[in-house]
XYZ file of C-alpha atoms in Angstrom:
724
model
C -0.426 27.727 -20.769
C 0.421 30.064 -17.551
C 1.879 26.789 -16.592
C 4.624 26.814 -19.583
C 4.989 30.947 -19.149
C 5.777 30.240 -14.961
C 8.371 26.909 -15.805
C 9.780 29.805 -18.141
C 10.533 32.370 -16.199
C 11.870 30.066 -13.698
C 14.105 28.387 -15.759
C 15.512 31.911 -17.492
C 15.989 32.936 -14.329
C 17.655 30.357 -13.418
C 19.387 30.027 -16.382
C 21.314 33.947 -16.257
C 22.362 32.705 -12.846
C 24.104 30.279 -13.670
C 25.519 31.948 -16.335
C 26.606 34.302 -13.711
C 28.524 31.799 -11.038
C 29.509 29.237 -13.364
C 31.535 31.443 -17.011
C 35.045 31.891 -15.588
C 36.102 34.881 -17.312
C 34.347 38.166 -20.448
C 35.222 34.757 -23.130
C 32.832 32.514 -21.410
C 35.281 29.875 -21.028
C 33.040 26.369 -20.562
C 32.501 25.902 -15.963
C 32.571 22.423 -16.861
C 29.072 20.799 -15.502
C 28.323 22.804 -12.522
C 26.096 25.108 -15.541
C 23.736 22.162 -15.551
C 23.824 21.725 -12.508
C 23.829 25.632 -11.492
C 20.474 25.898 -13.597
C 18.631 22.702 -11.865
C 19.534 23.137 -8.276
C 18.136 27.065 -8.962
C 14.932 26.113 -10.224
C 14.920 23.669 -7.949
C 15.512 26.612 -5.197
C 13.484 28.802 -6.370
C 10.764 27.051 -6.386
C 11.224 25.420 -3.152
C 11.574 29.334 -2.219
C 8.802 30.838 -4.371
C 5.959 28.310 -2.692
C 7.482 29.442 1.163
C 7.005 33.181 1.341
C 3.821 33.144 -0.593
C 3.011 30.451 1.871
C 3.673 32.528 4.862
C 0.452 35.308 4.175
C -1.486 32.334 3.083
C -1.039 33.621 -0.518
C -0.506 30.609 -2.358
C -2.281 31.175 -5.569
C -1.892 31.335 -8.937
C -1.560 35.655 -9.953
C 0.933 34.718 -6.500
C 3.316 32.714 -7.746
C 3.142 34.332 -10.763
C 4.026 38.084 -9.558
C 7.679 36.102 -7.535
C 8.052 34.348 -10.767
C 8.690 37.882 -12.015
C 10.331 39.084 -9.246
C 13.702 36.335 -9.818
C 13.326 37.480 -13.137
C 13.856 40.736 -13.003
C 16.435 40.259 -10.674
C 17.942 37.925 -12.745
C 18.142 40.201 -15.674
C 19.457 42.600 -14.069
C 22.206 40.688 -11.975
C 23.666 39.159 -15.900
C 23.349 43.051 -17.260
C 25.729 44.000 -14.288
C 28.208 41.367 -14.859
C 28.371 40.732 -18.931
C 25.465 38.972 -20.060
C 27.541 36.073 -19.880
C 26.144 33.059 -21.564
C 26.660 29.723 -20.572
C 27.326 27.351 -22.975
C 26.885 23.054 -22.174
C 29.604 21.094 -24.212
C 26.890 19.131 -25.460
C 28.755 17.986 -29.310
C 31.652 17.611 -27.326
C 30.416 15.115 -25.294
C 27.879 13.271 -27.785
C 31.110 12.837 -30.353
C 33.135 11.439 -26.454
C 29.929 9.079 -26.263
C 29.817 7.505 -29.762
C 33.504 6.904 -30.302
C 33.174 5.039 -26.804
C 30.525 3.067 -27.956
C 32.604 2.725 -31.696
C 34.787 0.633 -29.370
C 32.294 -1.994 -28.037
C 30.040 -3.492 -29.477
C 28.895 -4.506 -26.055
C 28.122 -1.491 -24.789
C 26.659 -0.377 -29.024
C 23.958 -3.314 -27.319
C 23.582 -1.678 -24.539
C 23.161 2.248 -25.883
C 20.534 0.393 -28.171
C 18.124 -0.767 -25.720
C 19.120 2.442 -22.825
C 17.391 4.516 -26.158
C 14.294 2.075 -26.476
C 14.480 2.246 -22.126
C 14.212 6.372 -22.326
C 11.715 6.629 -24.555
C 9.229 3.778 -22.654
C 10.474 6.274 -19.745
C 8.997 8.820 -21.714
C 5.284 7.474 -23.766
C 4.340 6.238 -18.835
C 5.532 10.329 -18.214
C 3.111 11.490 -20.170
C 0.309 8.949 -20.571
C 0.033 7.638 -17.032
C -1.368 8.935 -14.017
C -1.009 9.149 -10.327
C -2.155 5.323 -8.325
C 0.382 4.334 -6.029
C -1.483 4.857 -2.352
C 1.452 6.282 -0.842
C 1.243 8.603 -3.269
C -2.513 9.216 -3.172
C -2.969 8.247 0.201
C 0.330 10.977 0.996
C 2.627 12.651 -1.583
C 0.201 14.063 -4.085
C -2.174 14.791 -1.321
C -0.482 16.674 0.771
C -0.042 18.507 -1.988
C -3.638 19.315 -2.750
C -4.976 20.729 0.711
C -2.238 23.106 0.418
C -3.483 23.700 -2.246
C -6.861 24.886 -1.536
C -5.537 26.190 1.893
C -3.385 27.996 0.437
C -0.563 28.127 2.739
C 2.230 25.098 3.494
C 0.823 25.196 7.075
C -0.337 21.303 8.664
C -4.092 20.828 8.372
C -6.469 17.833 9.126
C -5.863 14.551 8.040
C -5.962 11.290 9.406
C -2.600 9.874 8.647
C 0.105 11.854 10.195
C 2.368 11.223 7.379
C 1.016 14.041 5.115
C 1.702 16.223 8.413
C 5.328 15.500 9.390
C 7.711 14.614 6.144
C 9.808 16.569 4.732
C 8.079 18.548 1.846
C 10.235 19.584 -0.833
C 9.532 17.218 -3.307
C 5.882 17.714 -3.270
C 6.022 21.542 -3.529
C 6.671 20.460 -7.329
C 3.369 19.262 -7.194
C 1.647 21.782 -6.069
C 2.708 24.023 -8.538
C 1.797 21.672 -11.085
C -1.301 20.824 -9.312
C -2.041 24.901 -8.494
C -2.100 26.340 -12.826
C -3.064 22.322 -14.485
C -5.809 21.218 -11.242
C -5.062 17.456 -12.155
C -1.148 15.359 -12.185
C -0.683 15.512 -15.715
C 3.258 15.569 -15.963
C 4.366 14.666 -12.414
C 6.606 11.621 -12.961
C 8.938 13.948 -14.094
C 9.657 15.316 -10.920
C 11.722 12.410 -10.341
C 12.550 11.676 -14.335
C 14.387 14.561 -13.613
C 15.907 13.737 -10.905
C 17.944 10.227 -12.057
C 18.953 12.667 -15.252
C 20.508 14.874 -12.367
C 21.906 11.923 -11.141
C 23.404 10.017 -13.736
C 25.255 13.953 -15.696
C 26.755 14.172 -11.575
C 27.869 9.047 -12.493
C 29.200 10.827 -15.025
C 30.921 13.495 -14.528
C 32.565 12.162 -11.338
C 33.314 8.750 -12.855
C 35.698 11.448 -15.578
C 36.441 14.006 -12.286
C 39.264 10.502 -12.109
C 40.000 10.303 -15.880
C 37.667 7.164 -15.994
C 37.929 5.667 -19.754
C 34.170 6.986 -21.415
C 33.680 2.970 -21.697
C 33.599 3.122 -17.806
C 31.149 6.101 -17.796
C 28.284 4.749 -19.960
C 29.204 0.610 -18.863
C 28.028 2.016 -15.610
C 25.133 4.530 -16.826
C 23.310 1.557 -18.509
C 23.975 -0.204 -15.564
C 23.233 1.859 -12.720
C 19.670 2.870 -15.426
C 18.785 -0.590 -15.640
C 18.867 -1.149 -12.093
C 14.854 -2.914 -11.292
C 14.449 -0.288 -8.462
C 15.429 2.382 -10.925
C 13.291 1.730 -13.471
C 10.380 1.622 -11.292
C 10.701 4.997 -9.281
C 11.819 6.906 -12.129
C 8.400 7.046 -13.540
C 6.354 6.809 -10.331
C 6.913 9.758 -7.583
C 9.018 8.139 -4.939
C 12.003 10.387 -4.969
C 14.803 8.610 -3.859
C 16.267 8.318 -7.158
C 15.552 12.185 -7.573
C 17.539 11.870 -3.870
C 20.712 10.068 -4.708
C 20.703 12.236 -7.945
C 19.709 15.655 -5.753
C 22.326 14.172 -3.656
C 25.349 12.727 -6.235
C 24.980 16.449 -7.505
C 26.852 17.747 -4.368
C 29.146 15.382 -4.562
C 29.922 16.547 -8.065
C 30.105 20.383 -7.467
C 31.932 19.022 -4.384
C 34.645 18.009 -6.482
C 35.419 20.597 -9.070
C 35.127 23.093 -5.944
C 38.389 21.630 -4.781
C 39.733 21.063 -8.563
C 38.588 24.942 -9.468
C 39.182 26.503 -5.904
C 35.171 27.611 -6.591
C 33.479 29.540 -2.954
C 29.892 29.143 -5.550
C 30.537 25.522 -6.384
C 30.585 24.120 -2.741
C 27.660 27.275 -2.370
C 25.927 25.098 -4.698
C 26.937 21.479 -3.373
C 25.521 23.003 -0.419
C 22.453 24.192 -0.878
C 21.592 20.998 -2.983
C 22.321 18.897 -0.584
C 19.950 21.340 2.676
C 16.817 20.385 -1.214
C 17.881 17.332 -0.228
C 17.105 17.097 3.250
C 13.622 18.514 2.687
C 12.495 16.689 0.291
C 13.741 12.496 2.642
C 14.346 11.801 5.377
C 17.231 9.144 3.844
C 19.633 13.072 2.908
C 19.695 13.490 6.736
C 20.659 9.390 7.786
C 23.177 9.376 4.586
C 25.200 12.368 5.856
C 27.320 11.260 8.382
C 28.625 9.041 5.255
C 28.351 11.448 2.440
C 30.256 14.073 4.538
C 32.974 11.546 5.742
C 33.697 11.218 1.936
C 33.487 15.117 1.107
C 36.465 15.105 3.930
C 38.308 12.739 2.729
C 38.536 14.221 -1.487
C 39.241 17.244 0.773
C 42.266 15.582 2.499
C 43.258 13.922 -0.471
C 43.828 17.708 -2.579
C 43.925 20.618 0.116
C 46.205 18.204 2.780
C 46.432 20.388 6.147
C 43.820 22.579 4.175
C 41.674 20.274 3.790
C 38.835 22.111 6.804
C 38.780 25.406 4.788
C 36.526 24.029 3.057
C 34.707 21.977 4.417
C 34.107 24.900 6.737
C 32.410 26.707 3.942
C 30.688 23.618 2.903
C 29.026 23.164 6.806
C 28.248 27.367 7.186
C 26.785 26.964 3.366
C 24.900 24.522 4.712
C 23.556 25.857 7.543
C 21.723 28.629 6.080
C 20.358 27.109 3.052
C 18.914 24.196 5.305
C 17.822 27.084 7.052
C 15.877 29.450 3.683
C 14.814 25.946 1.533
C 14.742 23.087 3.542
C 12.976 24.006 7.539
C 9.087 24.631 7.082
C 7.870 21.574 8.138
C 10.464 21.167 10.827
C 9.671 24.237 11.378
C 5.747 22.855 11.940
C 6.358 20.072 13.365
C 8.621 21.827 16.033
C 5.423 24.187 16.506
C 2.121 21.273 16.456
C 4.210 18.399 18.449
C 7.349 20.741 19.503
C 9.771 18.392 17.794
C 11.165 18.840 14.708
C 11.247 15.875 13.189
C 7.190 14.519 14.060
C 4.679 13.226 16.341
C 5.054 11.110 19.142
C 3.512 7.977 17.918
C 4.740 9.089 14.615
C 8.839 8.388 16.364
C 7.156 5.383 17.988
C 6.187 3.573 14.768
C 9.638 4.861 12.014
C 11.910 5.112 15.330
C 15.247 2.128 15.493
C 14.440 -0.025 18.815
C 16.324 -3.119 19.848
C 19.751 -1.969 21.319
C 23.404 -3.243 19.791
C 21.599 -6.430 18.706
C 18.694 -4.996 16.135
C 21.156 -3.208 14.846
C 23.422 -5.648 14.484
C 20.197 -7.566 12.761
C 19.080 -4.132 10.668
C 23.075 -4.386 9.015
C 22.210 -8.042 8.105
C 18.532 -7.141 7.233
C 19.879 -4.449 4.251
C 22.917 -6.869 3.590
C 20.994 -9.006 2.504
C 18.364 -7.048 0.990
C 20.561 -6.929 -2.495
C 20.098 -10.331 -3.723
C 16.354 -9.818 -5.848
C 15.507 -10.860 -8.279
C 12.945 -8.596 -9.439
C 11.449 -9.237 -13.689
C 12.294 -12.681 -12.712
C 11.921 -16.397 -10.624
C 14.792 -17.488 -9.975
C 14.484 -17.042 -5.958
C 11.972 -19.634 -5.754
C 14.818 -22.099 -6.924
C 17.163 -20.570 -4.620
C 15.533 -17.771 -2.637
C 14.994 -20.717 0.640
C 18.651 -21.590 0.785
C 19.835 -17.309 0.689
C 16.685 -16.603 3.857
C 18.454 -19.545 5.419
C 22.075 -18.240 5.174
C 20.062 -14.822 6.624
C 18.429 -16.274 9.513
C 21.351 -18.934 10.191
C 23.746 -15.313 10.589
C 20.974 -14.450 13.103
C 21.048 -17.358 15.328
C 24.151 -17.998 15.574
C 24.443 -14.399 16.877
C 21.350 -15.293 19.311
C 19.941 -12.452 17.318
C 15.574 -12.841 16.970
C 14.599 -12.300 13.852
C 12.244 -10.199 14.213
C 14.421 -7.940 16.262
C 13.896 -3.990 15.623
C 11.485 -4.730 12.671
C 7.803 -2.610 12.659
C 7.274 -4.398 9.653
C 8.655 -7.346 7.880
C 9.405 -8.654 5.096
C 8.642 -12.179 6.295
C 11.992 -13.443 5.176
C 10.969 -13.230 1.080
C 13.092 -11.977 -1.697
C 11.292 -10.452 -4.022
C 11.888 -11.077 -7.395
C 8.677 -8.738 -8.507
C 7.572 -5.071 -9.669
C 5.965 -3.485 -7.451
C 7.422 -0.287 -6.791
C 7.447 -0.418 -3.139
C 9.818 -3.497 -2.899
C 11.161 -3.705 -5.573
C 15.298 -3.856 -5.053
C 18.016 -3.298 -7.387
C 17.443 -6.646 -9.641
C 20.086 -9.962 -10.457
C 22.290 -6.485 -11.360
C 21.781 -6.056 -7.443
C 24.340 -8.736 -6.811
C 25.786 -9.406 -10.065
C 27.487 -6.228 -11.096
C 26.805 -3.796 -7.692
C 28.150 -6.143 -4.666
C 31.364 -8.189 -6.046
C 32.622 -4.065 -6.869
C 31.516 -3.109 -3.375
C 34.233 -5.468 -2.366
C 36.588 -5.626 -4.744
C 36.534 -0.665 -4.655
C 37.188 -1.506 -1.575
C 40.444 -4.332 -1.430
C 41.904 -2.710 -3.872
C 42.082 0.741 -2.933
C 43.443 -0.596 0.378
C 46.365 -2.832 -1.783
C 47.009 0.235 -4.785
C 46.748 2.786 -1.689
C 48.776 5.060 -4.583
C 46.166 5.019 -6.697
C 43.533 7.855 -7.162
C 41.494 6.143 -9.265
C 41.516 3.241 -7.092
C 40.901 5.191 -3.587
C 38.489 7.035 -5.012
C 36.181 4.159 -5.732
C 37.137 2.468 -2.833
C 35.926 6.001 -0.680
C 32.623 5.280 -2.182
C 32.025 1.998 -1.657
C 33.242 2.426 2.057
C 30.831 5.247 1.885
C 28.365 2.839 0.876
C 29.013 0.874 4.400
C 28.958 3.804 6.154
C 25.488 4.703 5.255
C 23.684 1.540 5.625
C 25.190 1.489 9.215
C 23.664 4.881 9.685
C 20.596 3.408 8.462
C 20.761 1.086 10.751
C 20.212 2.523 14.309
C 18.300 5.763 13.067
C 14.694 3.386 11.268
C 12.963 0.667 12.846
C 12.878 -2.334 9.152
C 10.910 -2.770 6.888
C 10.255 -3.823 3.917
C 9.442 -0.858 2.324
C 12.856 0.398 3.448
C 14.064 -1.068 -0.075
C 13.696 1.476 -1.082
C 15.805 4.195 0.933
C 18.634 1.107 0.001
C 18.313 2.358 -3.690
C 19.145 5.615 -2.660
C 22.172 4.627 -1.261
C 23.836 2.291 -4.035
C 22.656 5.082 -6.580
C 24.641 7.310 -4.629
C 27.729 4.836 -4.552
C 26.762 3.751 -7.927
C 29.963 5.011 -9.001
C 32.042 1.778 -7.575
C 30.857 0.171 -10.796
C 33.253 1.510 -13.205
C 34.964 -1.157 -11.788
C 33.626 -4.112 -13.332
C 33.836 -2.962 -16.069
C 35.773 -5.947 -19.235
C 36.913 -4.500 -22.021
C 37.225 -7.601 -23.893
C 33.942 -10.062 -24.558
C 33.561 -12.934 -22.174
C 31.199 -14.557 -20.792
C 30.606 -12.576 -17.821
C 30.389 -10.003 -19.426
C 27.776 -11.384 -21.732
C 26.060 -12.235 -19.486
C 25.114 -8.943 -17.617
C 24.542 -7.899 -21.577
C 21.609 -10.327 -21.456
C 20.207 -8.599 -18.342
C 20.905 -5.464 -19.146
C 19.174 -5.691 -22.438
C 16.368 -8.108 -20.144
C 15.605 -4.673 -18.089
C 15.599 -2.006 -20.865
C 13.051 -4.408 -23.268
C 11.454 -6.741 -21.472
C 10.781 -4.822 -17.381
C 9.927 -1.480 -18.900
C 7.221 -1.852 -20.656
C 6.157 -4.721 -18.083
C 6.121 -2.849 -14.816
C 3.433 -3.384 -12.427
C 0.289 -1.822 -12.957
C 2.348 -0.263 -16.091
C 2.251 -2.747 -18.576
C 2.427 -1.200 -22.485
C -0.081 -3.594 -23.901
C -2.559 -2.613 -20.757
C -2.350 0.083 -21.492
C -2.436 0.685 -25.541
C -5.207 -1.576 -25.134
C -7.269 0.775 -22.708
C -5.728 4.359 -24.501
C -7.836 3.081 -28.083
C -11.492 1.963 -26.314
C -11.889 4.942 -24.533
C -13.753 7.865 -25.526
C -11.119 10.335 -24.327
C -7.055 10.727 -23.064
C -8.448 11.195 -19.528
C -10.763 9.019 -19.107
C -8.463 6.509 -20.270
C -6.748 7.262 -17.308
C -9.271 7.969 -15.345
C -9.950 4.298 -15.347
C -6.469 3.755 -14.748
C -6.308 5.484 -11.403
C -9.415 3.688 -10.284
C -8.895 -0.272 -11.515
C -8.497 -2.594 -9.727
C -7.308 -5.772 -12.172
C -4.546 -6.912 -14.164
C -6.150 -5.137 -17.179
C -7.628 -1.808 -16.468
C -10.699 -4.052 -14.428
C -12.936 -3.355 -11.360
C -13.182 0.554 -10.094
C -11.855 1.444 -6.526
C -14.052 2.030 -3.395
C -13.341 5.857 -3.403
C -13.898 6.460 -7.576
C -17.742 4.805 -6.722
C -17.347 8.239 -3.917
C -16.321 10.542 -6.060
C -18.708 9.519 -8.056
C -21.491 9.791 -6.217
C -20.012 13.420 -4.876
C -20.383 14.513 -8.706
C -23.939 13.546 -8.544
C -24.555 15.736 -5.800
C -25.455 20.224 -6.452
C -22.518 21.937 -7.501
C -21.399 23.354 -3.862
C -22.826 21.151 -2.019
C -20.674 21.342 1.197
C -18.973 18.095 3.087
C -18.128 16.790 5.708
C -15.601 13.952 5.713
C -14.824 10.778 8.375
C -12.006 8.739 7.509
C -9.275 6.598 7.548
C -5.879 6.802 7.972
C -5.784 3.885 4.680
C -7.512 6.021 2.231
C -6.847 7.926 -0.778
C -8.268 11.013 -0.319
C -6.502 13.246 -3.657
C -9.060 11.884 -4.945
C -11.605 13.437 -2.500
C -9.761 15.786 -2.440
C -9.790 17.658 -5.786
C -13.394 17.923 -5.933
C -13.205 21.197 -3.404
C -11.337 22.508 -7.434
C -14.113 21.860 -9.243
C -17.137 23.891 -7.115
C -17.744 21.040 -3.482
C -16.835 22.245 -1.042
C -15.025 19.041 0.863
C -14.301 18.195 4.726
C -11.715 16.003 6.389
C -12.700 16.645 9.865
C -10.645 14.317 13.092
C -13.234 11.694 13.425
C -11.439 11.331 17.530
C -12.979 15.197 17.527
C -16.951 14.043 16.421
C -18.465 14.840 18.784
C -16.646 18.868 19.075
C -18.074 19.769 15.932
C -20.390 21.916 14.476
C -21.718 19.470 11.469
C -25.376 22.002 11.405
C -23.406 23.551 8.430
C -22.614 20.695 6.868
C -25.179 18.631 3.006
C -23.326 15.374 3.279
C -21.046 13.602 6.064
C -18.898 11.234 4.200
C -17.984 7.984 6.470
C -15.044 6.053 4.565
C -15.347 2.378 7.387
C -17.186 1.022 10.614
C -13.569 2.124 12.803
C -12.134 4.792 11.212
C -8.338 4.773 11.939
C -6.384 8.078 11.902
C -2.016 8.518 13.540
C -3.025 11.759 13.962
C -4.354 12.251 17.367
C -5.498 15.206 19.525
C -3.283 14.499 22.443
C -0.439 12.695 23.350
C -0.459 9.301 24.846
C 0.450 11.229 28.843
C -2.791 13.811 28.159
C -4.439 10.610 27.060
C -7.488 9.095 29.255
C -9.128 6.211 28.777
C -12.570 4.537 29.700
C -12.928 1.883 28.096
C -11.365 -2.004 29.024
C -9.877 -4.877 27.934
C -11.197 -7.813 29.017
C -9.224 -11.303 29.425
C -8.834 -11.774 25.217
C -6.389 -8.315 24.860
C -10.123 -6.474 23.203
C -11.066 -3.495 23.763
C -14.778 -3.359 25.124
C -17.615 0.003 27.166
C -19.819 -1.673 29.328
C -22.209 0.501 27.452
C -23.443 0.554 24.538
C -22.618 3.952 22.687
C -23.343 5.723 19.632
C -19.335 7.664 19.167
C -15.929 5.425 21.468
C -12.118 5.887 20.629
C -10.144 3.584 21.684
C -6.202 3.426 21.727
C -3.365 1.181 19.812
C -0.466 1.067 21.557
C 2.546 0.664 19.621
C 3.772 -3.110 19.789
C -0.170 -4.276 19.031
C -2.845 -4.264 21.673
C -4.598 -1.083 23.805
C -3.111 1.758 25.559
C -5.069 2.369 29.165
C -4.347 5.640 31.064
C -4.591 3.515 33.968
C -1.481 0.647 32.700
C 0.380 3.654 30.838
C 0.910 0.377 28.980
C 2.744 2.071 26.095
C 2.537 4.894 23.579
C -0.235 5.228 22.047
C 0.401 4.976 17.196
C -3.280 5.621 16.825
C -6.246 5.981 17.172
C -9.834 3.501 15.992
C -13.850 5.399 16.501
C -16.478 4.350 15.598
C -19.083 6.120 15.166
C -22.872 4.836 15.008
C -25.427 5.505 13.687
C -27.855 7.449 15.753
C -25.196 9.808 16.740
C -25.912 11.438 13.975
C -29.484 11.097 14.011
C -29.387 12.983 17.017
C -27.856 15.858 14.819
C -30.322 15.185 11.587
C -28.830 13.134 9.202
C -29.996 10.175 8.157
C -28.099 7.723 5.685
C -29.263 7.883 2.190
C -26.961 5.486 0.628
C -23.935 2.590 1.746
C -21.321 1.117 0.493
C -19.847 -2.165 1.878
C -17.000 -2.785 -1.015
C -15.549 -6.515 -0.497
C -11.870 -7.750 -1.392
C -9.751 -10.721 -0.293
C -7.331 -8.510 1.955
C -9.457 -6.630 5.624
C -7.142 -3.768 4.692
C -8.613 -3.606 1.245
C -12.247 -3.291 2.622
C -14.417 -0.505 3.382
C -17.658 0.007 4.578
C -18.897 3.429 4.052
C -21.982 5.383 4.534
C -23.339 9.026 3.396
C -25.424 10.955 5.405
C -28.209 13.783 3.870
C -28.732 16.841 6.090
C -32.766 17.051 6.875
C -32.090 19.782 8.677
C -31.849 22.470 5.355
């Protein structure tokens, strides 16, 4: 109940601000798309600012949040009263009349609309039912929010996965808001869904701004919505579609600022882009392309004074970034002397390989558009597509793996796995041809403002891929970044609309409806049939959610290792103090939330094990035989090693030690301080039984979890303190 009170106060205060800033006169003349976007952006900014302010005093708690909600609501009410109580009234009726009118003119669009409604219903059901179960979410996205919850601040904490520390934080602050009041993750998928709504709303208004027909607009929205990666992300904690919604909102507001001469639109455009830069790093990578797009439209409308709105935008962006997005960048600078993160994080994710790697990355990203998610066609043509890519690299004398951090092994994707899913068949059937057509049409018909506008969006895509190609190392998971770039350039799809029904239009309809009706209820790990069966069989809704979260196999069978450990901890006396020596891939969230239920669980760095006073702990849990940590206690230059390297490249100590740590360098192999052979990527520590016995602990239980891959296996040991 308290969460909904907080949500209501945030919404009302944001709506009042939107009414004040977007209404044009005392007669409350409608203000276009600004009012809706102002409301969403102000809500996001207010939540971020609330938690940042509380974090400064380590006061993140329910009372603190509600007090600041009341404070911001009071200010907004006073401002609203002072400005004559303006009311923003959205154009809902007129918009739906336009949409229905367009659908009546095109039966293909009408069919797509039915599929779209089914798809939206499926997404809402999934977002209401599904627990957070993704690996990235449980080890990183949601996990960091659980640590902030228990320490009362957004400051860095002890963890073995550095992504929890160095990455931008704004979306996770929204998760924290939910966790604070509910103490669970129910409803969190709606964050991405709302980002999708913002993206669709912005696409609609961008195309309307350039006077495209409603049929072209709906065509574009239906096709974007049926992209496989978009479908997968709006019912997950991945933030690429959310990020696209923020950036498209920025573009929308800037366009209407040029049209309406509105400084508030420029301010909000800068604010939403600043929030995007604090949400995920691709917003920073895409900034040159987006800024050039804004500059182009400024020049087209303002001519010689085109620089004035750009200067205002840049100034507001700098201010808003400092207030709403710089928090974790500042923490990174304090802890690592670099706002972008640690030495090892830069080495792993940073671009390398020179001009050839840049060219190779550009080619790889363009070939990522050839994605067959949900269809098996790649089994027949995938080899030919791969051979074409390899032939181009060979022709340019570029090694296949140059600049690659995580390889896709030259496979063309056809699965619906979240972290690997691409745009699907419509990505290369519709989006790619639309890009090419927009560029050609914009050049050939330079005086057609509609076509040159789409040409600008197409150019932005190619510029953004250019920037991505030299910003980070290539990874198979970079398909998510490409999803972001595709969605923000998706207005070009309007060019592919055909008024008359033909074989190509029917083919596109087939794939759109296939994704809407079939793929939407058969996403990897989220099959509706299995979910319904489990809900019917489970004694309660909460038990069904936990079985889904812990499942290992299709049909939600089996139980993950950390769920076993969580259940073992629940058998311990309430109030037990537990030390956790973990490895970087552990799903920390599952255990860390037990801190909200009477337990005291501290995550400790394996590398610092000899330095801890363990006598105050009742239990110690060691999550594997070898504990990997990407969070390091020293820089590479400060690290001294005592182990030796044999002729096969293996690290060893001449004599047995109950505690040892070795350091893996980037590019694999082990680092030695004598050779100074690279940048340390992670530590790998082994803590043997005698280490704990010396400190009064004995083994109480041990679990050897076997899996098909070594990465999924683990050996978990629970020690009990005999001196307490």
